[in-house]
Short mmCIF file of C-alpha atoms in Angstrom, two decimals:
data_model
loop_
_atom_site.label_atom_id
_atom_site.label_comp_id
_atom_site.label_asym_id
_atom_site.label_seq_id
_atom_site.Cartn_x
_atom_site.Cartn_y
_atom_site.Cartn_z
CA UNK Z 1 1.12 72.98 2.84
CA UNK Z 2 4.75 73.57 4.02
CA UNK Z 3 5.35 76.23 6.78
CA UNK Z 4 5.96 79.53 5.31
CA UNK Z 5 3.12 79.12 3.11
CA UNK Z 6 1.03 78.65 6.86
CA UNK Z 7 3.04 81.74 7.74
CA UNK Z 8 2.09 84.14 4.93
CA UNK Z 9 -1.68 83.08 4.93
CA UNK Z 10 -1.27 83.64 8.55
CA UNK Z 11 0.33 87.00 8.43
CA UNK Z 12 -2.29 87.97 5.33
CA UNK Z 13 -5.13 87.68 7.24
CA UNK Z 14 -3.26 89.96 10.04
CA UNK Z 15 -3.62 87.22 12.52
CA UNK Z 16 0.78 87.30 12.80
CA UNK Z 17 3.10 89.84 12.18
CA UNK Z 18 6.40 89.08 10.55
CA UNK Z 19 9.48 91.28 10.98
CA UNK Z 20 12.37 90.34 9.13
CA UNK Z 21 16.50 91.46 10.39
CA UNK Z 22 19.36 92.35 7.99
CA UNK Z 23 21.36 89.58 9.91
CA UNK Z 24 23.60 87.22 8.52
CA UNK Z 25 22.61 84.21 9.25
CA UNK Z 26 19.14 86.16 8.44
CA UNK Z 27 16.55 85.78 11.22
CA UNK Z 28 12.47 86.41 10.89
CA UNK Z 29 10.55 86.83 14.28
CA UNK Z 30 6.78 86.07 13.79
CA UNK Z 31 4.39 87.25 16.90
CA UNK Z 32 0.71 87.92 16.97
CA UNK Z 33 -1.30 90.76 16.11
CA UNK Z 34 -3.70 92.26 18.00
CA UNK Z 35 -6.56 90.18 16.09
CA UNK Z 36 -4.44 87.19 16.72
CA UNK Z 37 -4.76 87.76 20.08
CA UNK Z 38 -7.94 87.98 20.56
CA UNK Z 39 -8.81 84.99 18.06
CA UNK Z 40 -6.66 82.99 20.28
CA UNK Z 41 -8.93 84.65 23.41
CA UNK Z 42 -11.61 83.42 21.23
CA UNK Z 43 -10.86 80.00 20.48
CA UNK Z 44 -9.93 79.25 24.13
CA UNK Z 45 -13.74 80.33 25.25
CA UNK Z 46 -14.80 78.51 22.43
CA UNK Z 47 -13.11 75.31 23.78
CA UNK Z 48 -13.55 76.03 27.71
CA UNK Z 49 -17.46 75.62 26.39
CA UNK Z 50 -17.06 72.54 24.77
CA UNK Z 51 -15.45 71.01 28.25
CA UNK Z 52 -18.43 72.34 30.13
CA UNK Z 53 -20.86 70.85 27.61
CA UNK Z 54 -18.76 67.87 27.07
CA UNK Z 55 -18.47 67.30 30.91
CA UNK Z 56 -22.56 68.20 31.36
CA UNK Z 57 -23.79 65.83 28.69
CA UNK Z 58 -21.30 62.84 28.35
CA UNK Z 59 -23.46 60.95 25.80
CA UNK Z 60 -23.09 63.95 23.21
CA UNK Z 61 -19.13 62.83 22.89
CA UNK Z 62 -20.33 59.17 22.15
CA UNK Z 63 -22.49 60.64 19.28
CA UNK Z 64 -19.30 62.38 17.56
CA UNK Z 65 -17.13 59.53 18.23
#
């Protein structure tokens, strides 16, 4: 999937928020909504728990591997 199509799924499912200026050469600014935010809030518990079970049972890791 190229890049803008990653964009507009992105900004469908209100995760970014595009704005778009009547420049010439034109310019877009993407930034995050606020349920962007916290999915990214989310998915950095979500991997601070995987380091402390990672780190608490080592011979899970060798399983996925």
């Amino acid at each position: 999937m190229v890049l803008t199509g990653c964009l507009q799924e992105l900004e469908d499912a209100h995760i970014i928020s595009r704005i778009q200026y009547q420049e010439i050469p034109p310019r877009v600014e993407y930034s995050l909504t606020t349920e962007g935010k916290e999915l990214v809030e989310n998915l950095d518990n979500m991997r601070a728990w995987g380091t402390m079970i990672f780190a608490k049972y080592p011979e899970g890791l060798e399983k996925i591997k």
